[in-house]
């Protein structure tokens, strides 16, 4: 039996490292030849074992003038290596790889739809990016969004049918590593982070993790916290974990207030996010669009009640009224009310914290998800090889 092969394509290497690297190791150990294609990253290449191939192609987010060259390079790679599965995610890489794998006649063109970019736009820009999304889906043999709510939204939008789309297990791109997000170390890590940032034990901590851009709801988060701090919960802190992007749409007055405030702490990027979740009491993701919201299940795994926007993706990563609260996108007033509610109602907060740990661990444990992914990939290849054999016998 021919060994199974998969090529995974993303725009940036950071996606590979954040969501896929350990999962790809798992596939490799279970009978797959694995190839990674992404932007050039010398550090990633050094980390990879020799058993995993790396094919760097310069790619970036946003509009690219050289996309025809990128697509052609992918076509040549796919024709040469003849992968069983070409798997792609992130907007640009998915668009390029769907076209290239179709041109190269690859039998399984798998689109891991981790978010739908056009929902964050309006007018002509929305129409253009919706067309790109439709092309990507049309050229894919299989589409796997990472949340049921985005699956439903995409079907209603006419992006694809029920025949070739599904969610793996309960959703998410990579689940939760319960060894890394170890609830038994919460108190130890909580004390460590609070001591480092001089947060008093009596202070209530709201938290956020993600890129500091408008689409993540940074404007609403800071605006809501400013109201909370000045009017309701002065004995509090806002912990913002993540790197700052050059986003011209961030409200500079709000950002200036936050940077001058002693109550807002910008922590920057960390690879020990589990420690920062431990220092929080409530985790907030006021995003405009998400594929799923992996940070939500991570925060829940570390015992946080959560507040998320009522949009496809994050609503699957929590249980409304059980592990947290939802608010409408862009509604500062609703966010203020939710933040105040979880501070005022102590018993509700404690119950949600307890429920959050159980919900995350039972529904999104990483290794269980990997096993479902492995079974899914095996079935896709089995289906394709069975169909090919049927055609061969018919023509014989």
mmCIF file of C-alpha atoms in Angstrom:
data_model
loop_
_atom_site.group_PDB
_atom_site.id
_atom_site.type_symbol
_atom_site.label_atom_id
_atom_site.label_comp_id
_atom_site.label_asym_id
_atom_site.label_seq_id
_atom_site.Cartn_x
_atom_site.Cartn_y
_atom_site.Cartn_z
ATOM 1 C CA UNK A 1 0.000 0.000 0.000
ATOM 2 C CA UNK A 2 1.358 3.397 -1.027
ATOM 3 C CA UNK A 3 2.265 5.580 1.960
ATOM 4 C CA UNK A 4 -0.133 8.471 2.554
ATOM 5 C CA UNK A 5 1.073 12.007 1.892
ATOM 6 C CA UNK A 6 -0.221 15.422 2.916
ATOM 7 C CA UNK A 7 0.952 18.929 2.059
ATOM 8 C CA UNK A 8 -0.150 21.684 4.430
ATOM 9 C CA UNK A 9 -0.138 25.251 3.105
ATOM 10 C CA UNK A 10 -0.521 28.442 5.178
ATOM 11 C CA UNK A 11 0.438 32.027 4.456
ATOM 12 C CA UNK A 12 2.594 32.625 7.534
ATOM 13 C CA UNK A 13 4.746 30.217 9.517
ATOM 14 C CA UNK A 14 3.178 31.515 12.730
ATOM 15 C CA UNK A 15 -0.029 29.628 11.852
ATOM 16 C CA UNK A 16 1.930 26.399 11.539
ATOM 17 C CA UNK A 17 3.617 26.924 14.892
ATOM 18 C CA UNK A 18 0.509 28.086 16.736
ATOM 19 C CA UNK A 19 -1.996 25.519 15.468
ATOM 20 C CA UNK A 20 -0.489 22.727 13.407
ATOM 21 C CA UNK A 21 3.051 21.697 14.276
ATOM 22 C CA UNK A 22 2.287 19.128 16.988
ATOM 23 C CA UNK A 23 -0.716 17.887 15.019
ATOM 24 C CA UNK A 24 1.495 17.311 11.972
ATOM 25 C CA UNK A 25 3.991 15.401 14.104
ATOM 26 C CA UNK A 26 1.077 13.194 15.139
ATOM 27 C CA UNK A 27 0.086 12.554 11.517
ATOM 28 C CA UNK A 28 3.707 11.840 10.605
ATOM 29 C CA UNK A 29 3.984 9.263 13.413
ATOM 30 C CA UNK A 30 0.791 7.634 12.158
ATOM 31 C CA UNK A 31 1.793 6.873 8.603
ATOM 32 C CA UNK A 32 1.911 10.191 6.740
ATOM 33 C CA UNK A 33 4.617 11.839 4.707
ATOM 34 C CA UNK A 34 4.203 15.503 5.702
ATOM 35 C CA UNK A 35 5.232 18.577 3.725
ATOM 36 C CA UNK A 36 4.816 22.147 4.960
ATOM 37 C CA UNK A 37 4.519 25.162 2.666
ATOM 38 C CA UNK A 38 4.495 28.699 4.088
ATOM 39 C CA UNK A 39 6.390 31.960 4.048
ATOM 40 C CA UNK A 40 10.156 31.807 4.490
ATOM 41 C CA UNK A 41 11.137 31.155 8.114
ATOM 42 C CA UNK A 42 14.652 29.949 8.913
ATOM 43 C CA UNK A 43 13.771 29.313 12.553
ATOM 44 C CA UNK A 44 10.888 27.019 11.626
ATOM 45 C CA UNK A 45 13.147 25.081 9.276
ATOM 46 C CA UNK A 46 15.629 24.497 12.126
ATOM 47 C CA UNK A 47 12.860 23.196 14.408
ATOM 48 C CA UNK A 48 11.459 20.663 11.963
ATOM 49 C CA UNK A 49 12.683 17.065 12.059
ATOM 50 C CA UNK A 50 14.153 15.663 8.856
ATOM 51 C CA UNK A 51 11.086 13.467 8.504
ATOM 52 C CA UNK A 52 8.960 16.546 7.704
ATOM 53 C CA UNK A 53 9.689 18.399 4.461
ATOM 54 C CA UNK A 54 9.630 22.192 4.306
ATOM 55 C CA UNK A 55 9.092 24.135 1.106
ATOM 56 C CA UNK A 56 9.235 27.900 1.714
ATOM 57 C CA UNK A 57 7.449 30.274 -0.669
ATOM 58 C CA UNK A 58 7.474 34.024 0.061
ATOM 59 C CA UNK A 59 3.885 34.936 0.954
ATOM 60 C CA UNK A 60 2.296 37.711 2.949
ATOM 61 C CA UNK A 61 -1.108 38.801 4.160
ATOM 62 C CA UNK A 62 -3.118 41.265 2.085
ATOM 63 C CA UNK A 63 -3.044 41.891 -1.656
ATOM 64 C CA UNK A 64 0.004 40.400 -3.389
ATOM 65 C CA UNK A 65 1.194 41.507 -6.810
ATOM 66 C CA UNK A 66 3.173 38.308 -7.312
ATOM 67 C CA UNK A 67 0.338 35.862 -6.655
ATOM 68 C CA UNK A 68 0.554 34.335 -10.160
ATOM 69 C CA UNK A 69 4.166 33.345 -9.471
ATOM 70 C CA UNK A 70 3.180 31.865 -6.114
ATOM 71 C CA UNK A 71 0.364 29.836 -7.672
ATOM 72 C CA UNK A 72 2.657 28.549 -10.428
ATOM 73 C CA UNK A 73 5.306 27.475 -7.927
ATOM 74 C CA UNK A 74 2.618 25.580 -6.025
ATOM 75 C CA UNK A 75 1.378 23.924 -9.224
ATOM 76 C CA UNK A 76 4.882 22.683 -9.990
ATOM 77 C CA UNK A 77 5.308 21.355 -6.439
ATOM 78 C CA UNK A 78 1.929 19.583 -6.429
ATOM 79 C CA UNK A 79 2.521 17.990 -9.838
ATOM 80 C CA UNK A 80 5.983 16.814 -8.876
ATOM 81 C CA UNK A 81 5.144 15.380 -5.457
ATOM 82 C CA UNK A 82 1.595 14.154 -6.238
ATOM 83 C CA UNK A 83 0.306 14.526 -2.669
ATOM 84 C CA UNK A 84 -2.782 12.564 -1.656
ATOM 85 C CA UNK A 85 -4.052 15.581 0.299
ATOM 86 C CA UNK A 86 -3.354 19.249 -0.195
ATOM 87 C CA UNK A 87 -4.627 21.005 2.930
ATOM 88 C CA UNK A 88 -4.778 24.785 3.142
ATOM 89 C CA UNK A 89 -5.913 27.482 5.539
ATOM 90 C CA UNK A 90 -5.584 31.248 6.075
ATOM 91 C CA UNK A 91 -7.040 33.486 3.315
ATOM 92 C CA UNK A 92 -4.181 34.043 0.872
ATOM 93 C CA UNK A 93 -2.641 30.586 1.098
ATOM 94 C CA UNK A 94 -6.066 28.959 0.748
ATOM 95 C CA UNK A 95 -6.856 30.966 -2.391
ATOM 96 C CA UNK A 96 -3.499 30.198 -4.016
ATOM 97 C CA UNK A 97 -3.405 26.524 -3.017
ATOM 98 C CA UNK A 98 -7.000 25.817 -4.065
ATOM 99 C CA UNK A 99 -6.249 27.078 -7.588
ATOM 100 C CA UNK A 100 -2.869 25.340 -7.778
ATOM 101 C CA UNK A 101 -4.077 21.976 -6.460
ATOM 102 C CA UNK A 102 -7.032 22.076 -8.865
ATOM 103 C CA UNK A 103 -4.705 22.832 -11.795
ATOM 104 C CA UNK A 104 -2.433 20.021 -10.625
ATOM 105 C CA UNK A 105 -5.423 17.629 -10.421
ATOM 106 C CA UNK A 106 -4.838 16.672 -6.800
ATOM 107 C CA UNK A 107 -7.634 14.310 -5.694
ATOM 108 C CA UNK A 108 -8.183 15.779 -2.195
ATOM 109 C CA UNK A 109 -8.163 19.567 -1.951
ATOM 110 C CA UNK A 110 -8.994 20.230 1.688
ATOM 111 C CA UNK A 111 -9.872 23.751 2.789
ATOM 112 C CA UNK A 112 -9.611 24.190 6.563
ATOM 113 C CA UNK A 113 -11.797 27.272 6.807
ATOM 114 C CA UNK A 114 -10.583 28.937 9.983
ATOM 115 C CA UNK A 115 -12.527 32.149 9.612
ATOM 116 C CA UNK A 116 -14.283 33.950 6.770
ATOM 117 C CA UNK A 117 -12.468 37.159 5.920
ATOM 118 C CA UNK A 118 -15.182 39.014 4.025
ATOM 119 C CA UNK A 119 -17.577 39.221 6.975
ATOM 120 C CA UNK A 120 -15.387 41.969 8.403
ATOM 121 C CA UNK A 121 -15.823 44.206 5.351
ATOM 122 C CA UNK A 122 -18.558 46.243 3.709
ATOM 123 C CA UNK A 123 -19.455 47.419 0.220
ATOM 124 C CA UNK A 124 -17.214 46.598 -2.756
ATOM 125 C CA UNK A 125 -14.430 45.188 -0.558
ATOM 126 C CA UNK A 126 -16.868 42.685 0.920
ATOM 127 C CA UNK A 127 -18.048 41.620 -2.547
ATOM 128 C CA UNK A 128 -14.476 41.102 -3.778
ATOM 129 C CA UNK A 129 -13.411 39.010 -0.798
ATOM 130 C CA UNK A 130 -16.658 37.023 -0.875
ATOM 131 C CA UNK A 131 -15.900 36.155 -4.516
ATOM 132 C CA UNK A 132 -12.409 35.003 -3.496
ATOM 133 C CA UNK A 133 -13.933 32.863 -0.732
ATOM 134 C CA UNK A 134 -16.415 31.344 -3.191
ATOM 135 C CA UNK A 135 -13.637 30.473 -5.639
ATOM 136 C CA UNK A 136 -11.615 28.819 -2.871
ATOM 137 C CA UNK A 137 -14.615 26.747 -1.792
ATOM 138 C CA UNK A 138 -15.632 25.876 -5.375
ATOM 139 C CA UNK A 139 -12.185 24.480 -6.183
ATOM 140 C CA UNK A 140 -11.964 22.463 -2.942
ATOM 141 C CA UNK A 141 -13.185 18.894 -2.783
ATOM 142 C CA UNK A 142 -13.722 19.158 0.976
ATOM 143 C CA UNK A 143 -14.255 22.084 3.363
ATOM 144 C CA UNK A 144 -13.788 21.827 7.119
ATOM 145 C CA UNK A 145 -14.607 24.966 9.118
ATOM 146 C CA UNK A 146 -13.548 24.806 12.754
ATOM 147 C CA UNK A 147 -16.941 25.709 14.224
ATOM 148 C CA UNK A 148 -20.532 24.613 13.636
ATOM 149 C CA UNK A 149 -21.787 28.194 13.619
ATOM 150 C CA UNK A 150 -19.422 29.130 10.779
ATOM 151 C CA UNK A 151 -20.428 25.939 8.959
ATOM 152 C CA UNK A 152 -24.073 26.995 9.151
ATOM 153 C CA UNK A 153 -23.270 30.604 8.182
ATOM 154 C CA UNK A 154 -21.234 29.535 5.148
ATOM 155 C CA UNK A 155 -23.931 27.156 3.930
ATOM 156 C CA UNK A 156 -26.554 29.872 4.284
ATOM 157 C CA UNK A 157 -24.271 32.212 2.329
ATOM 158 C CA UNK A 158 -24.085 29.658 -0.479
ATOM 159 C CA UNK A 159 -20.344 29.082 -0.152
ATOM 160 C CA UNK A 160 -20.731 25.292 -0.233
ATOM 161 C CA UNK A 161 -23.231 22.474 0.194
ATOM 162 C CA UNK A 162 -23.808 19.883 2.904
ATOM 163 C CA UNK A 163 -22.220 17.161 0.755
ATOM 164 C CA UNK A 164 -18.591 18.261 1.015
ATOM 165 C CA UNK A 165 -18.489 20.203 4.299
ATOM 166 C CA UNK A 166 -18.243 19.176 7.932
ATOM 167 C CA UNK A 167 -16.755 20.032 11.320
ATOM 168 C CA UNK A 168 -14.278 17.634 12.919
ATOM 169 C CA UNK A 169 -15.528 16.432 16.315
ATOM 170 C CA UNK A 170 -16.614 19.515 18.337
ATOM 171 C CA UNK A 171 -14.584 22.018 16.339
ATOM 172 C CA UNK A 172 -11.442 24.136 16.900
ATOM 173 C CA UNK A 173 -8.224 24.055 14.887
ATOM 174 C CA UNK A 174 -6.100 22.222 17.422
ATOM 175 C CA UNK A 175 -8.021 21.737 20.661
ATOM 176 C CA UNK A 176 -6.561 22.315 24.128
ATOM 177 C CA UNK A 177 -3.378 20.744 25.420
ATOM 178 C CA UNK A 178 -4.467 19.954 28.967
ATOM 179 C CA UNK A 179 -0.861 19.290 30.014
ATOM 180 C CA UNK A 180 0.123 22.803 29.009
ATOM 181 C CA UNK A 181 -3.081 24.368 30.321
ATOM 182 C CA UNK A 182 -2.877 22.569 33.648
ATOM 183 C CA UNK A 183 -5.589 23.773 36.015
ATOM 184 C CA UNK A 184 -3.694 22.248 38.937
ATOM 185 C CA UNK A 185 -0.986 24.908 38.501
ATOM 186 C CA UNK A 186 -3.416 27.811 38.369
ATOM 187 C CA UNK A 187 -2.710 29.194 41.832
ATOM 188 C CA UNK A 188 1.059 28.934 41.381
ATOM 189 C CA UNK A 189 0.957 30.725 38.020
ATOM 190 C CA UNK A 190 -1.617 33.243 39.224
ATOM 191 C CA UNK A 191 0.661 34.319 42.047
ATOM 192 C CA UNK A 192 3.690 34.440 39.747
ATOM 193 C CA UNK A 193 2.095 36.755 37.163
ATOM 194 C CA UNK A 194 0.339 38.951 39.681
ATOM 195 C CA UNK A 195 3.565 39.414 41.612
ATOM 196 C CA UNK A 196 5.499 40.222 38.430
ATOM 197 C CA UNK A 197 3.020 42.941 37.400
ATOM 198 C CA UNK A 198 2.391 44.114 40.971
ATOM 199 C CA UNK A 199 -1.296 43.149 40.890
ATOM 200 C CA UNK A 200 -2.747 42.988 44.376
ATOM 201 C CA UNK A 201 -4.621 39.896 45.518
ATOM 202 C CA UNK A 202 -7.817 41.881 46.005
ATOM 203 C CA UNK A 203 -7.772 43.354 42.480
ATOM 204 C CA UNK A 204 -10.204 41.976 39.910
ATOM 205 C CA UNK A 205 -8.504 41.185 36.588
ATOM 206 C CA UNK A 206 -10.161 41.303 33.189
ATOM 207 C CA UNK A 207 -8.054 39.849 30.380
ATOM 208 C CA UNK A 208 -7.601 39.632 26.624
ATOM 209 C CA UNK A 209 -5.257 37.621 24.385
ATOM 210 C CA UNK A 210 -4.729 38.173 20.667
ATOM 211 C CA UNK A 211 -3.405 40.580 18.067
ATOM 212 C CA UNK A 212 -4.088 44.203 18.951
ATOM 213 C CA UNK A 213 -6.193 45.135 15.925
ATOM 214 C CA UNK A 214 -9.633 46.628 15.380
ATOM 215 C CA UNK A 215 -11.146 43.320 14.226
ATOM 216 C CA UNK A 216 -10.362 41.780 17.609
ATOM 217 C CA UNK A 217 -12.537 44.438 19.278
ATOM 218 C CA UNK A 218 -9.675 46.313 20.936
ATOM 219 C CA UNK A 219 -11.483 49.659 20.665
ATOM 220 C CA UNK A 220 -14.590 48.298 22.387
ATOM 221 C CA UNK A 221 -12.551 46.463 25.010
ATOM 222 C CA UNK A 222 -10.622 49.551 26.114
ATOM 223 C CA UNK A 223 -13.682 51.810 25.899
ATOM 224 C CA UNK A 224 -15.699 49.408 28.053
ATOM 225 C CA UNK A 225 -12.919 48.932 30.577
ATOM 226 C CA UNK A 226 -12.442 52.713 30.881
ATOM 227 C CA UNK A 227 -16.097 52.985 31.932
ATOM 228 C CA UNK A 228 -15.784 50.007 34.284
ATOM 229 C CA UNK A 229 -12.648 51.360 35.938
ATOM 230 C CA UNK A 230 -13.854 54.935 36.335
ATOM 231 C CA UNK A 231 -17.390 54.126 37.477
ATOM 232 C CA UNK A 232 -17.822 50.611 38.849
ATOM 233 C CA UNK A 233 -14.676 48.597 39.579
ATOM 234 C CA UNK A 234 -11.761 50.911 40.402
ATOM 235 C CA UNK A 235 -9.979 48.064 42.189
ATOM 236 C CA UNK A 236 -9.279 46.254 38.927
ATOM 237 C CA UNK A 237 -6.803 45.684 36.132
ATOM 238 C CA UNK A 238 -7.039 44.948 32.414
ATOM 239 C CA UNK A 239 -4.386 42.496 31.237
ATOM 240 C CA UNK A 240 -3.783 42.716 27.462
ATOM 241 C CA UNK A 241 -1.613 39.912 26.097
ATOM 242 C CA UNK A 242 -0.510 40.028 22.471
ATOM 243 C CA UNK A 243 1.530 41.852 19.886
ATOM 244 C CA UNK A 244 0.610 45.292 18.568
ATOM 245 C CA UNK A 245 -0.147 45.468 14.842
ATOM 246 C CA UNK A 246 0.113 48.690 12.868
ATOM 247 C CA UNK A 247 -3.651 49.078 12.582
ATOM 248 C CA UNK A 248 -4.761 52.579 11.605
ATOM 249 C CA UNK A 249 -8.302 51.795 12.719
ATOM 250 C CA UNK A 250 -7.426 51.588 16.408
ATOM 251 C CA UNK A 251 -8.740 54.579 18.324
ATOM 252 C CA UNK A 252 -5.559 56.435 19.277
ATOM 253 C CA UNK A 253 -7.246 58.443 22.049
ATOM 254 C CA UNK A 254 -8.374 55.247 23.740
ATOM 255 C CA UNK A 255 -4.974 53.668 23.213
ATOM 256 C CA UNK A 256 -3.280 56.735 24.679
ATOM 257 C CA UNK A 257 -5.537 56.564 27.744
ATOM 258 C CA UNK A 258 -4.761 52.855 28.164
ATOM 259 C CA UNK A 259 -1.003 53.353 27.878
ATOM 260 C CA UNK A 260 -1.077 56.189 30.430
ATOM 261 C CA UNK A 261 -3.331 54.301 32.836
ATOM 262 C CA UNK A 262 -1.892 52.384 35.750
ATOM 263 C CA UNK A 263 -4.791 49.967 35.496
ATOM 264 C CA UNK A 264 -4.102 48.677 31.967
ATOM 265 C CA UNK A 265 -1.143 46.344 31.529
ATOM 266 C CA UNK A 266 0.232 45.609 28.045
ATOM 267 C CA UNK A 267 2.129 42.334 28.326
ATOM 268 C CA UNK A 268 3.223 41.825 24.712
ATOM 269 C CA UNK A 269 3.606 38.391 23.150
ATOM 270 C CA UNK A 270 4.276 35.343 25.311
ATOM 271 C CA UNK A 271 4.659 31.612 24.750
ATOM 272 C CA UNK A 272 3.471 31.007 28.313
ATOM 273 C CA UNK A 273 -0.075 32.242 27.846
ATOM 274 C CA UNK A 274 -1.385 29.657 30.316
ATOM 275 C CA UNK A 275 0.248 31.633 33.142
ATOM 276 C CA UNK A 276 -1.474 34.841 32.084
ATOM 277 C CA UNK A 277 -4.889 33.175 31.876
ATOM 278 C CA UNK A 278 -4.284 31.995 35.436
ATOM 279 C CA UNK A 279 -3.930 35.596 36.612
ATOM 280 C CA UNK A 280 -7.297 36.621 35.121
ATOM 281 C CA UNK A 281 -10.795 36.427 36.574
ATOM 282 C CA UNK A 282 -12.726 37.059 33.355
ATOM 283 C CA UNK A 283 -11.478 36.574 29.812
ATOM 284 C CA UNK A 284 -12.905 38.808 27.067
ATOM 285 C CA UNK A 285 -12.890 38.319 23.287
ATOM 286 C CA UNK A 286 -14.960 41.138 21.702
ATOM 287 C CA UNK A 287 -13.939 40.120 18.165
ATOM 288 C CA UNK A 288 -15.723 41.082 14.931
ATOM 289 C CA UNK A 289 -14.964 37.767 13.195
ATOM 290 C CA UNK A 290 -13.386 34.459 14.162
ATOM 291 C CA UNK A 291 -13.136 30.970 12.782
ATOM 292 C CA UNK A 292 -13.533 29.532 16.254
ATOM 293 C CA UNK A 293 -11.698 31.370 19.008
ATOM 294 C CA UNK A 294 -9.067 29.007 20.382
ATOM 295 C CA UNK A 295 -8.129 31.561 23.036
ATOM 296 C CA UNK A 296 -11.597 31.121 24.541
ATOM 297 C CA UNK A 297 -11.253 27.397 25.222
ATOM 298 C CA UNK A 298 -7.706 27.968 26.479
ATOM 299 C CA UNK A 299 -8.911 30.610 28.938
ATOM 300 C CA UNK A 300 -11.747 28.321 30.044
ATOM 301 C CA UNK A 301 -9.312 25.449 30.570
ATOM 302 C CA UNK A 302 -7.510 27.694 33.067
ATOM 303 C CA UNK A 303 -10.718 28.403 34.965
ATOM 304 C CA UNK A 304 -11.942 31.679 33.496
ATOM 305 C CA UNK A 305 -15.484 32.802 32.921
ATOM 306 C CA UNK A 306 -15.611 34.357 29.446
ATOM 307 C CA UNK A 307 -17.333 37.184 27.591
ATOM 308 C CA UNK A 308 -17.451 36.869 23.796
ATOM 309 C CA UNK A 309 -19.256 38.578 20.951
ATOM 310 C CA UNK A 310 -22.330 36.773 19.666
ATOM 311 C CA UNK A 311 -20.753 35.824 16.323
ATOM 312 C CA UNK A 312 -20.064 32.532 14.511
ATOM 313 C CA UNK A 313 -17.051 30.824 16.042
ATOM 314 C CA UNK A 314 -16.702 32.059 19.620
ATOM 315 C CA UNK A 315 -20.272 31.048 20.485
ATOM 316 C CA UNK A 316 -19.168 27.434 19.883
ATOM 317 C CA UNK A 317 -16.146 27.846 22.153
ATOM 318 C CA UNK A 318 -18.284 28.567 25.212
ATOM 319 C CA UNK A 319 -21.722 27.791 26.606
ATOM 320 C CA UNK A 320 -23.889 30.860 26.982
ATOM 321 C CA UNK A 321 -25.041 31.386 30.554
ATOM 322 C CA UNK A 322 -22.997 28.378 31.704
ATOM 323 C CA UNK A 323 -19.330 29.229 31.074
ATOM 324 C CA UNK A 324 -19.822 32.888 30.237
ATOM 325 C CA UNK A 325 -21.825 35.652 28.589
ATOM 326 C CA UNK A 326 -22.271 36.929 25.026
ATOM 327 C CA UNK A 327 -22.641 40.512 23.794
ATOM 328 C CA UNK A 328 -23.403 41.986 20.397
ATOM 329 C CA UNK A 329 -20.461 42.929 18.209
ATOM 330 C CA UNK A 330 -19.400 46.548 18.570
ATOM 331 C CA UNK A 331 -21.735 47.246 21.508
ATOM 332 C CA UNK A 332 -19.686 48.932 24.248
ATOM 333 C CA UNK A 333 -22.704 49.298 26.541
ATOM 334 C CA UNK A 334 -23.478 45.579 26.462
ATOM 335 C CA UNK A 335 -19.852 44.766 27.142
ATOM 336 C CA UNK A 336 -19.822 47.102 30.141
ATOM 337 C CA UNK A 337 -22.964 45.429 31.528
ATOM 338 C CA UNK A 338 -21.482 41.943 31.108
ATOM 339 C CA UNK A 339 -18.194 42.944 32.748
ATOM 340 C CA UNK A 340 -20.071 44.536 35.661
ATOM 341 C CA UNK A 341 -22.381 41.533 36.036
ATOM 342 C CA UNK A 342 -19.534 39.072 36.434
ATOM 343 C CA UNK A 343 -17.896 41.321 39.026
ATOM 344 C CA UNK A 344 -21.103 41.931 41.000
ATOM 345 C CA UNK A 345 -22.473 38.380 40.996
ATOM 346 C CA UNK A 346 -19.732 36.433 42.754
ATOM 347 C CA UNK A 347 -21.614 33.142 42.968
ATOM 348 C CA UNK A 348 -22.383 33.224 39.245
ATOM 349 C CA UNK A 349 -18.750 33.967 38.462
ATOM 350 C CA UNK A 350 -17.474 31.068 40.557
ATOM 351 C CA UNK A 351 -19.983 28.670 38.998
ATOM 352 C CA UNK A 352 -19.020 29.745 35.484
ATOM 353 C CA UNK A 353 -15.317 29.310 36.282
ATOM 354 C CA UNK A 354 -15.972 25.755 37.441
ATOM 355 C CA UNK A 355 -18.162 24.970 34.425
ATOM 356 C CA UNK A 356 -15.582 26.430 32.052
ATOM 357 C CA UNK A 357 -12.848 23.998 33.067
ATOM 358 C CA UNK A 358 -15.131 20.993 32.627
ATOM 359 C CA UNK A 359 -16.557 22.233 29.307
ATOM 360 C CA UNK A 360 -13.158 22.859 27.759
ATOM 361 C CA UNK A 361 -11.530 19.631 28.879
ATOM 362 C CA UNK A 362 -14.473 17.394 27.929
ATOM 363 C CA UNK A 363 -15.135 18.866 24.490
ATOM 364 C CA UNK A 364 -11.782 20.051 23.135
ATOM 365 C CA UNK A 365 -8.998 17.881 24.559
ATOM 366 C CA UNK A 366 -6.205 18.072 22.001
ATOM 367 C CA UNK A 367 -5.201 14.446 21.559
ATOM 368 C CA UNK A 368 -8.801 13.359 21.136
ATOM 369 C CA UNK A 369 -9.176 15.971 18.393
ATOM 370 C CA UNK A 370 -5.975 14.774 16.697
ATOM 371 C CA UNK A 371 -7.352 11.250 16.596
ATOM 372 C CA UNK A 372 -10.533 12.518 14.934
ATOM 373 C CA UNK A 373 -8.406 14.455 12.424
ATOM 374 C CA UNK A 374 -6.325 11.353 11.656
ATOM 375 C CA UNK A 375 -9.455 9.264 11.101
ATOM 376 C CA UNK A 376 -10.906 11.967 8.844
ATOM 377 C CA UNK A 377 -7.757 12.168 6.696
ATOM 378 C CA UNK A 378 -7.610 8.371 6.432
ATOM 379 C CA UNK A 379 -11.238 8.218 5.308
ATOM 380 C CA UNK A 380 -10.643 10.906 2.679
ATOM 381 C CA UNK A 381 -7.757 8.923 1.192
ATOM 382 C CA UNK A 382 -9.651 5.642 1.434
ATOM 383 C CA UNK A 383 -12.596 7.226 -0.403
ATOM 384 C CA UNK A 384 -10.356 8.570 -3.150
ATOM 385 C CA UNK A 385 -8.407 5.348 -3.640
ATOM 386 C CA UNK A 386 -11.597 3.286 -3.672
ATOM 387 C CA UNK A 387 -13.124 5.557 -6.300
ATOM 388 C CA UNK A 388 -9.934 5.404 -8.374
ATOM 389 C CA UNK A 389 -9.911 1.617 -8.234
ATOM 390 C CA UNK A 390 -13.550 1.559 -9.300
ATOM 391 C CA UNK A 391 -12.755 3.696 -12.330
ATOM 392 C CA UNK A 392 -9.751 1.482 -13.160
ATOM 393 C CA UNK A 393 -11.851 -1.700 -13.012
ATOM 394 C CA UNK A 394 -14.608 -0.128 -15.100
ATOM 395 C CA UNK A 395 -12.140 0.820 -17.806
ATOM 396 C CA UNK A 396 -10.218 -2.467 -17.709
#
